[in-house]
Amino acid sequence: MLGMNDSSTPHPTAGPTNTGTGTSRPARRTLLRALALAGVVAGTSLSALPPVATASAAAPETYTLTIRHLDRAGTATGGYRTNVTGISGPGAEASASPYDASGTVTVRLPKGRYLLDSTLNGADAAAGTDWIVQPRLDLDHDMSVTVDARTTAPVDVRPPDSGARYLHSMAFVEATHEGTTRSANIMMSSAGLRVAHLGPSAESGSVKEWIDTYWSGARADYALGYTFTSARALTGLVRHPAAASLATVKVRGAAPGGAAGTGFVDIQPSAGPTVGLVQPLPLPGTATFLVTPERGRWDVGYAGPAAPDTPPNRYAANDFAVRAGATTTHTFDNAVFGPALDQAPGARPAAVRDGDTLSVDVPLLADGEGHVPSAPRFHGATTTLHRDGVLVGTRQGEPGRAAFTTTPGRAAYRLTATAARGDGTPASGRVTASWTFTSAAAPRPAALPLSTVRFAPALDLDGTAPAGALVRVPVTVQGEAARTGVRSLAVSMSADGGATWTRVPVTDGRAGFRNPGPGGTVSLRAELTDTEGNTLTQTQTHAYRTR
């Protein structure tokens, strides 16, 4: 059993724990996902709470809180862990984790609204764990609270596959009052969680709760999550979803060039904290997950096997919608590798002019679906900048990433970024993108008008397509030209590694041509001009192979 919160400070006890915290969600979510990817599921307990109450130096009005703990037989028990976390009022920053082996403990705290949560474990570990949450504890006089395991009801969430194996689950509660949110959670690596609300109801809509359970089946894995917003914490939960009510998510891990090995796939809901499911994936291969649409949008990640002297290559597809009865598929680490620009609203520009500084960060080696790798496999990368035909500078290092200092006046620029893929041999291929545009210093940072072209042929998971086949390769424009419009776009292909090129027709967003014979390669080139006169010449040699 595992209890977790937003801190990496180890707590000296093991077993399920519960915590209260006001840490921001991005930091919490980053830690939880990192723990999931690291395979931390059981035998660890984390807590950021001090063992005694803390209060401000102003010595506010305080009251005594007495907490009694009863097990499922109604007997006083010392097998508990209780946290009291301030939400609002003078005690907003106070917190305590009081303990006394007798089962009755007192603590003195400043006046205010608190979140109390308590985990109780009986002598028989197989009997499960009780988690009781009081989202509204208004401490304005000396008072007593009884945490009673007899009030709990089971969390009974099961997939439609009776043979599926339970992996772990997590319950998380947020309580909000006067604009401040505090939280508590419990994670279980064994079944048998029971939960209950304690105390009066809070304000309508001020309590949010997530419960996620993860299972492994013979043909698919399951991520079953539910979200609730009300004035109370949950007392029990029963969900036995039918297969037809679940959405299917397939994650395909490629092995381009015939490489093998084992990757890792993870899945978790996009909203709210959780520790998702991580499974190994022999490559090339496909992992199948059945998930609950009620939990909202979802994230998946993929980590490829580490190559010599390089870390594992990580990709992610985040915040995508799912629908009951429908299948969503994400393919990672397959060709065609090439430049990609983030098209999400409000995304950070890939290139910016700030005064005399021109900064570039264009992912040159995104995979065939546009997922950007954390550690792209490349052998040498160069970025150069010319101003009115005169070299400003050359930078070497990470593909598509560089910064240059230029001069204020308006001028014509040519920016060129190139990277050799894989081990740098000619057969591994090379990606080059060259942009022209005009630019001048401005009073505030301004995005540079860059565009890219994405090619998305239908490929097997080894990065190959049928030899001699007539193909229609989807062609997508990203960046400035997608926003302002395309004046012209020409696509060419080469069957001899770029020694010669053949212009091919583009109809309805697809480039048509015939693949070369078995064991050949296809190289692709795009020449684009947008309606403002900015240009792109993009070349991807040995973009994919034929079989």
Coordinates of N, CA and C in Angstrom, one line a residue, residues 102-276:
S102 N -3.1 5.5 22.4 CA -4.4 5.1 23.0 C -5.6 5.2 22.0
G103 N -5.4 5.9 20.9 CA -6.5 6.2 20.0 C -7.1 7.5 20.2
T104 N -6.9 8.2 21.3 CA -7.4 9.5 21.5 C -6.3 10.5 21.6
V105 N -6.3 11.5 20.8 CA -5.2 12.5 20.7 C -5.8 13.9 20.7
T106 N -5.1 14.8 21.3 CA -5.5 16.2 21.3 C -4.4 17.1 20.7
V107 N -4.9 18.2 20.1 CA -3.9 19.1 19.4 C -4.6 20.5 19.6
R108 N -3.8 21.5 19.8 CA -4.3 22.9 19.9 C -3.9 23.7 18.6
L109 N -5.0 24.3 18.0 CA -4.8 24.9 16.7 C -5.5 26.2 16.7
P110 N -5.0 27.1 15.8 CA -5.7 28.4 15.7 C -7.1 28.3 15.1
K111 N -7.9 29.2 15.4 CA -9.3 29.2 14.9 C -9.2 29.2 13.4
G112 N -10.2 28.5 12.8 CA -10.3 28.5 11.3 C -11.0 27.2 10.7
R113 N -11.0 27.2 9.4 CA -11.6 26.0 8.7 C -10.4 25.1 8.4
Y114 N -10.7 23.8 8.7 CA -9.7 22.7 8.5 C -10.2 21.6 7.6
L115 N -9.3 20.9 7.0 CA -9.6 19.6 6.3 C -8.9 18.5 7.2
L116 N -9.7 17.6 7.6 CA -9.2 16.4 8.4 C -9.4 15.2 7.6
D117 N -8.4 14.3 7.5 CA -8.5 13.0 7.0 C -7.7 12.0 7.8
S118 N -8.2 10.8 7.8 CA -7.6 9.8 8.7 C -7.7 8.4 8.0
T119 N -6.6 7.7 8.1 CA -6.4 6.3 7.6 C -6.4 5.4 8.8
L120 N -7.2 4.4 8.8 CA -7.2 3.4 9.9 C -6.9 2.0 9.3
N121 N -6.0 1.3 10.0 CA -5.7 0.0 9.6 C -5.9 -1.0 10.7
G122 N -6.7 -2.0 10.5 CA -6.9 -3.0 11.5 C -5.7 -4.0 11.6
A123 N -5.8 -4.9 12.6 CA -4.7 -5.8 12.8 C -4.6 -6.8 11.6
D124 N -5.7 -7.1 10.9 CA -5.6 -7.9 9.8 C -5.5 -7.1 8.5
A125 N -4.3 -7.1 7.9 CA -4.1 -6.3 6.7 C -5.0 -6.7 5.6
A126 N -5.4 -8.0 5.5 CA -6.2 -8.4 4.4 C -7.6 -7.9 4.5
A127 N -8.0 -7.3 5.6 CA -9.3 -6.8 5.8 C -9.4 -5.4 5.1
G128 N -8.3 -4.8 4.7 CA -8.4 -3.5 4.0 C -8.1 -2.3 4.9
T129 N -8.4 -1.2 4.3 CA -8.0 0.1 4.9 C -9.2 1.0 4.9
D130 N -9.4 1.8 6.0 CA -10.5 2.8 6.0 C -9.9 4.2 5.9
W131 N -10.6 5.0 5.0 CA -10.1 6.4 4.8 C -11.3 7.3 5.1
I132 N -11.2 8.1 6.1 CA -12.3 9.0 6.5 C -11.9 10.4 6.3
V133 N -12.8 11.2 5.6 CA -12.4 12.6 5.3 C -13.5 13.5 5.8
Q134 N -13.1 14.6 6.5 CA -14.0 15.6 7.0 C -13.5 16.9 6.3
P135 N -14.2 17.3 5.2 CA -13.7 18.5 4.4 C -14.1 19.8 5.0
R136 N -14.9 19.7 6.1 CA -15.3 21.0 6.8 C -15.2 20.8 8.3
L137 N -14.2 21.3 8.8 CA -14.0 21.3 10.3 C -13.8 22.7 10.7
D138 N -14.9 23.3 11.2 CA -14.8 24.7 11.7 C -14.4 24.8 13.1
L139 N -13.2 25.1 13.4 CA -12.6 25.1 14.8 C -12.8 26.5 15.3
D140 N -13.9 26.7 16.1 CA -14.1 28.0 16.7 C -14.4 27.9 18.2
H141 N -14.2 26.7 18.7 CA -14.3 26.4 20.1 C -13.6 25.0 20.4
D142 N -13.4 24.7 21.6 CA -12.9 23.4 22.0 C -13.9 22.3 21.5
M143 N -13.4 21.4 20.7 CA -14.3 20.4 20.2 C -13.7 19.0 20.1
S144 N -14.6 18.0 19.9 CA -14.1 16.6 19.7 C -14.7 16.1 18.4
V145 N -13.9 15.2 17.8 CA -14.3 14.5 16.6 C -14.0 13.0 16.8
T146 N -15.0 12.2 16.3 CA -14.7 10.7 16.4 C -14.6 10.2 15.0
V147 N -13.5 9.6 14.7 CA -13.2 8.9 13.4 C -13.5 7.5 13.6
D148 N -14.6 7.0 13.0 CA -15.2 5.7 13.3 C -15.1 4.8 12.0
A149 N -14.4 3.8 12.0 CA -14.2 2.9 10.8 C -15.6 2.2 10.5
R150 N -16.5 2.1 11.5 CA -17.8 1.5 11.2 C -18.6 2.3 10.2
T151 N -18.3 3.6 10.0 CA -19.1 4.4 9.1 C -18.7 4.3 7.6
T152 N -17.6 3.5 7.3 CA -17.1 3.5 6.0 C -17.9 2.5 5.1
A153 N -17.8 2.6 3.8 CA -18.4 1.7 2.9 C -17.3 1.4 1.8
P154 N -17.4 0.2 1.1 CA -16.4 -0.2 0.2 C -16.3 0.7 -1.1
V155 N -15.1 0.8 -1.6 CA -14.8 1.3 -2.9 C -14.8 0.0 -3.8
D156 N -15.9 -0.2 -4.5 CA -16.0 -1.4 -5.3 C -16.1 -1.0 -6.8
V157 N -14.9 -0.9 -7.4 CA -14.8 -0.5 -8.8 C -14.1 -1.7 -9.5
R158 N -14.8 -2.3 -10.5 CA -14.2 -3.4 -11.2 C -14.5 -3.4 -12.7
P159 N -13.5 -3.9 -13.5 CA -13.7 -3.9 -14.9 C -14.6 -5.0 -15.3
P160 N -15.0 -5.0 -16.6 CA -15.9 -6.1 -17.1 C -15.2 -7.4 -17.2
D161 N -13.8 -7.4 -17.2 CA -13.0 -8.7 -17.3 C -12.9 -9.3 -15.9
S162 N -13.5 -10.4 -15.6 CA -13.5 -11.0 -14.3 C -12.1 -11.5 -14.0
G163 N -11.3 -11.8 -15.0 CA -9.9 -12.3 -14.8 C -8.9 -11.2 -14.6
A164 N -9.3 -9.9 -14.8 CA -8.3 -8.9 -14.7 C -7.7 -8.8 -13.3
R165 N -6.4 -8.4 -13.2 CA -5.7 -8.4 -11.9 C -5.6 -6.9 -11.4
Y166 N -6.0 -6.7 -10.2 CA -6.0 -5.4 -9.6 C -4.5 -5.0 -9.4
L167 N -4.2 -3.7 -9.8 CA -2.8 -3.2 -9.7 C -2.7 -2.2 -8.5
H168 N -3.4 -1.1 -8.7 CA -3.4 -0.1 -7.6 C -4.5 0.9 -7.8
S169 N -4.8 1.7 -6.8 CA -5.8 2.7 -6.9 C -5.4 4.0 -6.1
M170 N -6.1 5.1 -6.4 CA -5.8 6.3 -5.7 C -7.1 7.1 -5.5
A171 N -7.3 7.6 -4.3 CA -8.4 8.5 -4.0 C -7.8 9.8 -3.6
F172 N -8.4 10.9 -4.1 CA -7.9 12.3 -3.9 C -9.0 13.2 -3.6
V173 N -9.0 14.0 -2.5 CA -10.0 15.0 -2.2 C -9.4 16.4 -2.1
E174 N -10.1 17.3 -2.7 CA -9.8 18.7 -2.6 C -10.9 19.5 -1.9
A175 N -10.6 20.3 -0.9 CA -11.6 21.1 -0.2 C -11.2 22.6 -0.4
T176 N -12.2 23.4 -0.8 CA -11.9 24.8 -1.1 C -12.8 25.7 -0.2
H177 N -12.2 26.7 0.3 CA -13.0 27.7 1.1 C -12.3 29.0 1.1
E178 N -13.0 30.1 0.8 CA -12.5 31.4 0.7 C -11.3 31.5 -0.2
G179 N -11.4 30.8 -1.4 CA -10.4 30.9 -2.4 C -9.2 30.1 -2.2
T180 N -9.1 29.3 -1.1 CA -7.9 28.5 -0.9 C -8.3 27.0 -0.9
T181 N -7.5 26.2 -1.6 CA -7.7 24.8 -1.7 C -6.7 24.0 -1.0
R182 N -7.1 23.0 -0.2 CA -6.2 22.0 0.4 C -6.7 20.6 0.0
S183 N -5.8 19.7 0.1 CA -6.0 18.3 -0.5 C -5.5 17.3 0.4
A184 N -6.0 16.1 0.2 CA -5.6 14.9 0.9 C -5.7 13.7 -0.1
N185 N -4.9 12.7 0.1 CA -5.0 11.5 -0.8 C -4.6 10.2 -0.1
I186 N -4.9 9.1 -0.7 CA -4.4 7.8 -0.3 C -4.3 7.0 -1.5
M187 N -3.2 6.2 -1.6 CA -2.9 5.3 -2.7 C -2.8 3.9 -2.1
M188 N -3.4 2.9 -2.8 CA -3.4 1.5 -2.4 C -2.9 0.6 -3.5
S189 N -2.0 -0.3 -3.1 CA -1.5 -1.3 -4.0 C -2.1 -2.6 -3.7
S190 N -3.1 -2.6 -2.8 CA -3.9 -3.9 -2.5 C -5.3 -3.4 -2.4
A191 N -6.2 -4.4 -2.7 CA -7.6 -4.0 -2.7 C -8.1 -3.9 -1.3
G192 N -9.3 -3.4 -1.1 CA -9.9 -3.4 0.2 C -10.1 -2.0 0.8
L193 N -10.1 -0.9 0.0 CA -10.3 0.4 0.5 C -11.8 0.7 0.8
R194 N -12.0 1.3 2.0 CA -13.3 1.7 2.3 C -13.2 3.2 2.7
V195 N -14.3 4.0 2.3 CA -14.2 5.4 2.5 C -15.5 6.0 3.2
A196 N -15.4 7.1 3.8 CA -16.5 7.7 4.4 C -16.3 9.2 4.6
H197 N -17.4 10.0 4.5 CA -17.5 11.4 4.8 C -17.7 11.5 6.3
L198 N -17.1 12.6 6.9 CA -17.3 12.9 8.3 C -17.7 14.3 8.5
G199 N -18.6 14.6 9.4 CA -18.9 15.9 9.8 C -20.0 16.6 8.9
P200 N -20.2 17.9 9.1 CA -21.3 18.5 8.3 C -20.9 18.7 6.9
S201 N -21.8 19.0 6.0 CA -21.6 19.3 4.6 C -20.9 20.6 4.5
A202 N -20.0 20.7 3.5 CA -19.4 22.0 3.2 C -20.3 22.7 2.2
E203 N -19.8 23.8 1.7 CA -20.5 24.6 0.7 C -20.7 23.8 -0.6
S204 N -21.8 24.0 -1.2 CA -22.1 23.3 -2.5 C -21.0 23.5 -3.5
G205 N -20.5 22.4 -4.0 CA -19.5 22.4 -5.1 C -18.1 22.7 -4.6
S206 N -17.9 22.7 -3.2 CA -16.5 23.1 -2.7 C -15.7 21.8 -2.5
V207 N -16.2 20.6 -2.7 CA -15.5 19.4 -2.4 C -15.4 18.7 -3.8
K208 N -14.1 18.4 -4.2 CA -13.9 17.6 -5.4 C -13.2 16.3 -5.0
E209 N -13.6 15.2 -5.6 CA -12.9 13.9 -5.3 C -12.7 13.1 -6.6
W210 N -11.5 12.6 -6.7 CA -11.2 11.6 -7.8 C -10.9 10.3 -7.2
I211 N -11.4 9.2 -7.8 CA -11.0 7.9 -7.5 C -10.6 7.2 -8.8
D212 N -9.4 6.7 -8.8 CA -8.9 6.0 -10.0 C -8.4 4.6 -9.6
T213 N -8.8 3.6 -10.4 CA -8.3 2.2 -10.1 C -7.7 1.7 -11.4
Y214 N -6.7 0.9 -11.3 CA -6.0 0.3 -12.5 C -5.9 -1.2 -12.4
W215 N -6.1 -1.8 -13.5 CA -6.2 -3.3 -13.6 C -5.4 -3.8 -14.9
S216 N -5.0 -5.0 -14.8 CA -4.3 -5.6 -15.9 C -5.1 -6.9 -16.4
G217 N -5.5 -6.9 -17.6 CA -6.2 -8.1 -18.2 C -5.4 -8.8 -19.2
A218 N -5.9 -9.9 -19.7 CA -5.1 -10.7 -20.7 C -5.0 -10.0 -22.0
R219 N -6.1 -9.4 -22.4 CA -6.1 -8.7 -23.7 C -6.1 -7.2 -23.7
A220 N -6.3 -6.6 -22.5 CA -6.3 -5.2 -22.3 C -6.1 -4.8 -20.9
D221 N -5.6 -3.6 -20.6 CA -5.5 -3.1 -19.3 C -6.6 -2.1 -19.1
Y222 N -6.9 -1.8 -17.8 CA -8.0 -0.9 -17.5 C -7.6 0.2 -16.6
A223 N -8.1 1.4 -17.0 CA -7.9 2.6 -16.1 C -9.3 3.2 -15.9
L224 N -9.8 2.9 -14.7 CA -11.2 3.3 -14.4 C -11.2 4.4 -13.4
G225 N -11.6 5.6 -13.8 CA -11.6 6.7 -13.0 C -12.9 7.5 -12.9
Y226 N -13.2 8.1 -11.8 CA -14.5 8.8 -11.6 C -14.2 10.1 -10.8
T227 N -15.0 11.1 -11.2 CA -14.8 12.4 -10.5 C -16.1 12.9 -10.0
F228 N -16.1 13.5 -8.8 CA -17.3 13.9 -8.1 C -17.1 15.4 -7.6
T229 N -18.1 16.2 -7.7 CA -18.1 17.5 -7.1 C -19.3 17.7 -6.3
S230 N -19.2 18.0 -5.0 CA -20.4 18.2 -4.2 C -20.0 18.9 -2.9
A231 N -20.8 18.7 -1.9 CA -20.5 19.4 -0.6 C -19.9 18.4 0.4
R232 N -19.7 17.1 0.0 CA -19.3 16.1 0.9 C -18.3 15.2 0.2
A233 N -17.5 14.5 1.0 CA -16.6 13.5 0.6 C -17.5 12.2 0.3
L234 N -16.9 11.3 -0.4 CA -17.7 10.0 -0.7 C -17.8 9.1 0.5
T235 N -18.9 8.4 0.6 CA -19.0 7.3 1.5 C -19.3 6.1 0.7
G236 N -18.2 5.4 0.3 CA -18.4 4.2 -0.6 C -18.5 4.6 -2.0
L237 N -18.2 3.7 -2.9 CA -18.4 3.9 -4.3 C -18.5 2.5 -5.0
V238 N -19.6 2.3 -5.8 CA -19.7 1.1 -6.5 C -19.9 1.4 -8.0
R239 N -18.9 0.9 -8.8 CA -19.0 1.1 -10.3 C -18.5 -0.2 -10.9
H240 N -19.4 -0.9 -11.7 CA -19.0 -2.0 -12.5 C -19.3 -1.8 -14.0
P241 N -18.5 -1.0 -14.6 CA -18.8 -0.6 -16.0 C -18.9 -1.7 -17.0
A242 N -19.8 -1.7 -17.9 CA -19.9 -2.6 -19.0 C -18.8 -2.3 -20.1
A243 N -18.4 -3.3 -20.8 CA -17.4 -3.0 -21.8 C -17.8 -1.9 -22.8
A244 N -19.1 -1.9 -23.2 CA -19.6 -1.0 -24.1 C -19.6 0.5 -23.6
S245 N -19.5 0.7 -22.3 CA -19.4 2.0 -21.8 C -18.0 2.6 -21.7
L246 N -17.0 1.8 -22.0 CA -15.6 2.2 -22.0 C -15.1 2.6 -23.3
A247 N -14.1 3.4 -23.3 CA -13.4 3.8 -24.5 C -12.1 3.1 -24.6
T248 N -11.7 2.8 -25.9 CA -10.4 2.1 -26.1 C -9.3 3.0 -26.5
V249 N -8.2 2.9 -25.9 CA -7.0 3.7 -26.3 C -5.9 2.7 -26.6
K250 N -5.4 2.8 -27.9 CA -4.3 1.9 -28.3 C -3.0 2.7 -28.4
V251 N -2.0 2.2 -27.9 CA -0.7 2.9 -28.0 C 0.3 2.0 -28.7
R252 N 0.8 2.4 -29.9 CA 1.6 1.6 -30.7 C 3.1 2.1 -30.6
G253 N 4.0 1.2 -30.3 CA 5.4 1.6 -30.2 C 6.1 1.0 -31.4
A254 N 6.8 1.8 -32.1 CA 7.4 1.4 -33.4 C 8.9 1.0 -33.1
A255 N 9.4 0.3 -34.1 CA 10.8 -0.1 -34.1 C 11.4 0.2 -35.5
P256 N 11.5 1.5 -35.9 CA 11.9 1.9 -37.2 C 13.3 1.3 -37.5
G257 N 13.6 0.9 -38.7 CA 14.9 0.4 -39.1 C 15.1 -1.0 -38.6
G258 N 14.0 -1.7 -38.0 CA 14.1 -3.1 -37.6 C 14.7 -3.2 -36.2
A259 N 14.9 -2.1 -35.5 CA 15.4 -2.2 -34.1 C 14.4 -2.9 -33.2
A260 N 14.8 -3.6 -32.2 CA 13.9 -4.2 -31.3 C 14.1 -3.7 -29.9
G261 N 13.7 -4.4 -28.9 CA 13.8 -4.0 -27.5 C 12.5 -3.9 -26.8
T262 N 12.5 -3.3 -25.6 CA 11.3 -3.1 -24.9 C 11.1 -1.6 -24.5
G263 N 9.9 -1.1 -24.8 CA 9.6 0.3 -24.4 C 8.6 0.2 -23.2
F264 N 8.2 1.4 -22.7 CA 7.2 1.5 -21.7 C 6.1 2.5 -22.0
V265 N 4.9 2.1 -21.7 CA 3.7 2.9 -22.0 C 3.1 3.3 -20.7
D266 N 2.7 4.5 -20.6 CA 1.9 4.9 -19.4 C 0.6 5.7 -19.8
I267 N -0.4 5.6 -19.0 CA -1.7 6.2 -19.2 C -2.2 6.7 -17.9
Q268 N -2.9 7.9 -18.0 CA -3.5 8.5 -16.8 C -4.4 9.6 -17.2
P269 N -5.4 9.9 -16.4 CA -6.3 11.0 -16.7 C -5.6 12.3 -16.8
S270 N -6.0 13.3 -17.6 CA -5.4 14.5 -17.8 C -5.6 15.4 -16.5
A271 N -6.8 15.4 -16.0 CA -7.2 16.3 -14.9 C -7.0 15.6 -13.6
G272 N -6.6 16.4 -12.6 CA -6.5 15.9 -11.2 C -5.3 15.0 -11.1
P273 N -4.8 14.9 -9.8 CA -3.6 14.1 -9.6 C -4.0 12.6 -9.6
T274 N -3.0 11.8 -10.0 CA -3.1 10.4 -10.0 C -1.7 9.8 -10.2
V275 N -1.6 8.5 -9.9 CA -0.4 7.8 -10.4 C -0.9 6.7 -11.3
G276 N -0.6 6.9 -12.6 CA -1.2 6.1 -13.6 C -0.6 4.7 -13.8

